[in-house]
Amino acid sequence: MGYWLEMSSGDMRSVVRLLTAVERTERQERTLARIRTECERTDARFREQDVDLDVSITRALDELIDGRPSTGLCPAYSYAFYQVVAAHFRDPTDLGTWRRPSSFHALDDELARYGVPSGLLPGTFLFSGPPVRLPHPGDAVPAIGTLPVQRAAELADAYDAVLDRIDPGFRSAAGRFAEVMRFEAREWESTRERGGRADTLLFWFH
């Protein structure tokens, strides 16, 4: 069994504005309708798989919008938040399948051994949590993490600098992180010149 890791980039401020709006604009209402449809589809898929989250993802979305979650422990809110993000961010980049969340600890230790700063270690930003308060999922998965997109180039430089020195068993994973971060850094610079507002990299481990 493995877990998927995905990454996407976008303007987190627009996500927070939708979740906290007292009166939503017509555009926000249309976006929310699309999000609710995706939540309903995920609920249907989970029902087919006999997965019971206690609170449906659709209900969790409504409770997040209202600012009144009915429980402090349920993964449905993480799934609902992810759908809100997905409606505002670029299509996700696949960062592969991992056996378990603890898989990143050994990679962290290896990168730290060669001087990569703690804030740029995968285990630090992958599981840092969402930028808004959500009920705890109750388990290690699904997990949400964020990293400011302006740090993407810094991360790519740090990993590239140690790639030929770390244990060969970690090079593929570290190289993949460096590759996608280098791409995100270029995209951020390019879109910023055109007035883009992307500010966050979101990681979704599920």
Coordinates of C-alpha atoms in Angstrom, one line a residue:
M1 CA 0.0 0.0 0.0
G2 CA 1.2 3.5 -0.8
Y3 CA 0.1 7.1 -0.5
W4 CA 0.1 9.7 -3.2
L5 CA 1.9 13.1 -2.9
E6 CA 0.8 15.9 -5.1
M7 CA 1.8 19.6 -5.3
S8 CA 0.1 22.6 -6.8
S9 CA 0.6 26.3 -6.8
G10 CA -1.7 29.3 -6.6
D11 CA -3.0 32.3 -4.7
M12 CA -3.9 31.1 -1.2
R13 CA -5.4 34.5 -0.4
S14 CA -8.3 33.8 -2.8
V15 CA -8.9 30.5 -1.0
V16 CA -9.1 32.3 2.4
R17 CA -11.3 35.0 1.0
L18 CA -13.8 32.5 -0.2
L19 CA -13.9 30.6 3.1
T20 CA -14.3 33.8 5.1
A21 CA -16.5 36.0 2.9
V22 CA -19.5 37.5 4.7
E23 CA -21.1 38.1 1.3
R24 CA -19.8 36.2 -1.7
T25 CA -19.5 37.7 -5.1
E26 CA -21.2 36.1 -8.1
R27 CA -17.9 34.7 -9.2
Q28 CA -17.3 33.2 -5.7
E29 CA -20.8 31.6 -5.8
R30 CA -20.0 30.0 -9.2
T31 CA -16.7 28.7 -7.8
L32 CA -18.3 27.4 -4.7
A33 CA -20.9 25.5 -6.8
R34 CA -18.1 23.8 -8.7
I35 CA -16.4 22.9 -5.4
R36 CA -19.5 21.5 -4.0
T37 CA -19.9 19.3 -7.1
E38 CA -16.4 17.9 -6.6
C39 CA -17.1 17.3 -2.9
E40 CA -20.3 15.4 -3.8
R41 CA -18.3 13.3 -6.3
T42 CA -15.7 12.4 -3.7
D43 CA -18.5 11.5 -1.2
A44 CA -20.0 9.2 -3.8
R45 CA -16.6 7.5 -4.5
F46 CA -16.0 7.0 -0.8
R47 CA -19.5 5.4 -0.4
E48 CA -18.7 3.0 -3.2
Q49 CA -15.5 2.1 -1.3
D50 CA -17.4 1.7 2.0
V51 CA -15.3 4.5 3.5
D52 CA -17.2 6.3 6.3
L53 CA -15.8 9.7 7.4
D54 CA -18.5 10.3 10.0
V55 CA -19.1 13.7 8.4
S56 CA -19.6 13.9 4.6
I57 CA -17.2 16.1 2.7
T58 CA -20.1 18.1 1.3
R59 CA -21.3 18.9 4.8
A60 CA -17.7 19.6 5.9
L61 CA -17.5 22.2 3.1
D62 CA -20.7 23.9 4.3
E63 CA -19.5 24.0 7.9
L64 CA -16.1 25.5 6.9
I65 CA -18.0 28.2 4.9
D66 CA -20.2 28.9 7.9
G67 CA -17.1 28.9 10.2
R68 CA -18.7 26.3 12.5
P69 CA -17.2 22.8 12.2
S70 CA -19.4 20.3 14.1
T71 CA -16.5 18.2 15.3
G72 CA -12.8 18.6 16.2
L73 CA -11.7 15.3 14.7
C74 CA -12.6 14.3 11.1
P75 CA -10.7 14.0 7.8
A76 CA -13.7 15.3 5.8
Y77 CA -12.6 18.9 6.4
S78 CA -9.2 18.3 5.0
Y79 CA -10.8 16.8 1.8
A80 CA -13.2 19.8 1.6
F81 CA -10.4 22.3 2.0
Y82 CA -8.4 20.5 -0.7
Q83 CA -11.3 20.9 -3.1
V84 CA -11.4 24.6 -2.3
V85 CA -7.7 24.9 -3.1
A86 CA -8.0 22.8 -6.3
A87 CA -10.6 25.3 -7.6
H88 CA -8.1 28.1 -7.3
F89 CA -4.7 26.5 -8.0
R90 CA -3.1 25.0 -11.0
D91 CA -3.5 21.3 -11.9
P92 CA -1.4 19.3 -9.4
T93 CA 2.0 17.8 -10.1
D94 CA 2.5 14.2 -9.2
L95 CA 5.4 13.7 -6.7
G96 CA 5.0 9.9 -6.6
T97 CA 3.9 7.2 -4.3
W98 CA 5.3 6.8 -0.8
R99 CA 5.0 3.9 1.6
R100 CA 4.2 6.0 4.7
P101 CA 4.6 9.5 6.0
S102 CA 7.6 8.4 8.0
S103 CA 9.4 7.7 4.7
F104 CA 10.4 11.4 4.7
H105 CA 12.2 11.3 8.0
A106 CA 15.2 9.4 6.6
L107 CA 15.4 11.8 3.7
D108 CA 15.2 14.7 6.1
D109 CA 18.1 13.3 8.1
E110 CA 20.2 12.8 5.0
L111 CA 19.6 16.2 3.6
A112 CA 20.2 17.9 7.0
R113 CA 23.5 16.0 7.3
Y114 CA 24.8 18.0 4.3
G115 CA 23.5 21.3 5.5
V116 CA 20.0 21.7 4.0
P117 CA 18.2 24.1 6.3
S118 CA 15.4 22.6 8.4
G119 CA 12.7 24.8 6.8
L120 CA 13.5 23.2 3.4
L121 CA 13.4 19.6 4.6
P122 CA 10.4 17.7 3.1
G123 CA 9.2 16.4 6.5
T124 CA 9.0 20.1 7.6
F125 CA 6.9 21.6 4.9
L126 CA 4.9 18.6 3.7
F127 CA 3.1 18.2 7.0
S128 CA 3.0 21.8 8.1
G129 CA -0.8 21.9 7.9
P130 CA -3.2 24.3 6.1
P131 CA -3.1 28.0 6.5
V132 CA -6.5 28.0 8.1
R133 CA -7.7 26.1 11.2
L134 CA -9.3 22.8 10.4
P135 CA -10.5 19.9 12.6
H136 CA -7.7 17.4 12.9
P137 CA -8.0 14.5 10.4
G138 CA -7.5 12.0 13.2
D139 CA -4.7 10.2 11.5
A140 CA -1.5 11.0 9.6
V141 CA -3.3 10.9 6.3
P142 CA -4.6 12.9 4.5
A143 CA -2.0 15.5 5.2
I144 CA -1.7 19.1 4.0
G145 CA 1.5 21.2 3.8
T146 CA 2.5 24.5 2.4
L147 CA 5.6 26.4 1.4
P148 CA 5.8 30.0 0.1
V149 CA 6.4 29.8 -3.6
Q150 CA 9.2 32.3 -3.4
R151 CA 11.3 29.7 -1.6
A152 CA 11.1 27.2 -4.5
A153 CA 14.3 28.4 -6.1
E154 CA 16.1 28.4 -2.7
L155 CA 15.0 24.8 -2.1
A156 CA 16.1 23.7 -5.6
D157 CA 19.5 25.3 -5.1
A158 CA 19.9 23.6 -1.7
Y159 CA 19.0 20.2 -3.0
D160 CA 21.1 20.5 -6.2
A161 CA 24.1 21.5 -4.1
V162 CA 24.1 18.2 -2.1
L163 CA 22.7 15.8 -4.7
D164 CA 26.0 14.2 -5.7
R165 CA 27.0 13.8 -2.0
I166 CA 23.9 12.2 -0.4
D167 CA 23.4 8.5 -0.3
P168 CA 22.4 7.1 -3.7
G169 CA 19.2 5.7 -2.3
F170 CA 17.9 9.3 -1.7
R171 CA 19.0 10.9 -4.9
S172 CA 16.0 10.1 -7.0
A173 CA 13.6 11.6 -4.4
A174 CA 15.7 14.6 -3.7
G175 CA 16.3 15.2 -7.4
R176 CA 12.6 15.0 -8.1
F177 CA 11.9 17.7 -5.5
A178 CA 14.7 19.9 -7.0
E179 CA 13.3 19.4 -10.5
V180 CA 9.8 20.4 -9.7
M181 CA 10.8 23.3 -7.5
R182 CA 13.1 24.7 -10.2
F183 CA 10.1 24.6 -12.6
E184 CA 7.9 26.3 -10.0
A185 CA 10.4 29.0 -9.4
R186 CA 10.6 29.7 -13.2
E187 CA 6.8 29.7 -13.5
W188 CA 6.5 32.1 -10.5
E189 CA 8.9 34.6 -11.9
S190 CA 7.3 34.4 -15.4
T191 CA 3.7 34.8 -14.1
R192 CA 4.7 37.5 -11.6
E193 CA 6.0 39.6 -14.5
R194 CA 2.6 39.3 -16.1
G195 CA 0.8 40.2 -12.9
G196 CA 0.2 36.7 -11.5
R197 CA -0.6 36.4 -7.8
A198 CA 0.5 32.9 -6.9
D199 CA 2.0 32.9 -3.4
T200 CA 1.8 29.3 -2.1
L201 CA 2.8 25.8 -2.9
L202 CA 0.3 23.3 -1.5
F203 CA 1.2 19.6 -0.8
W204 CA -1.5 17.0 -0.6
F205 CA -0.5 13.6 0.9
H206 CA -3.3 11.1 0.7

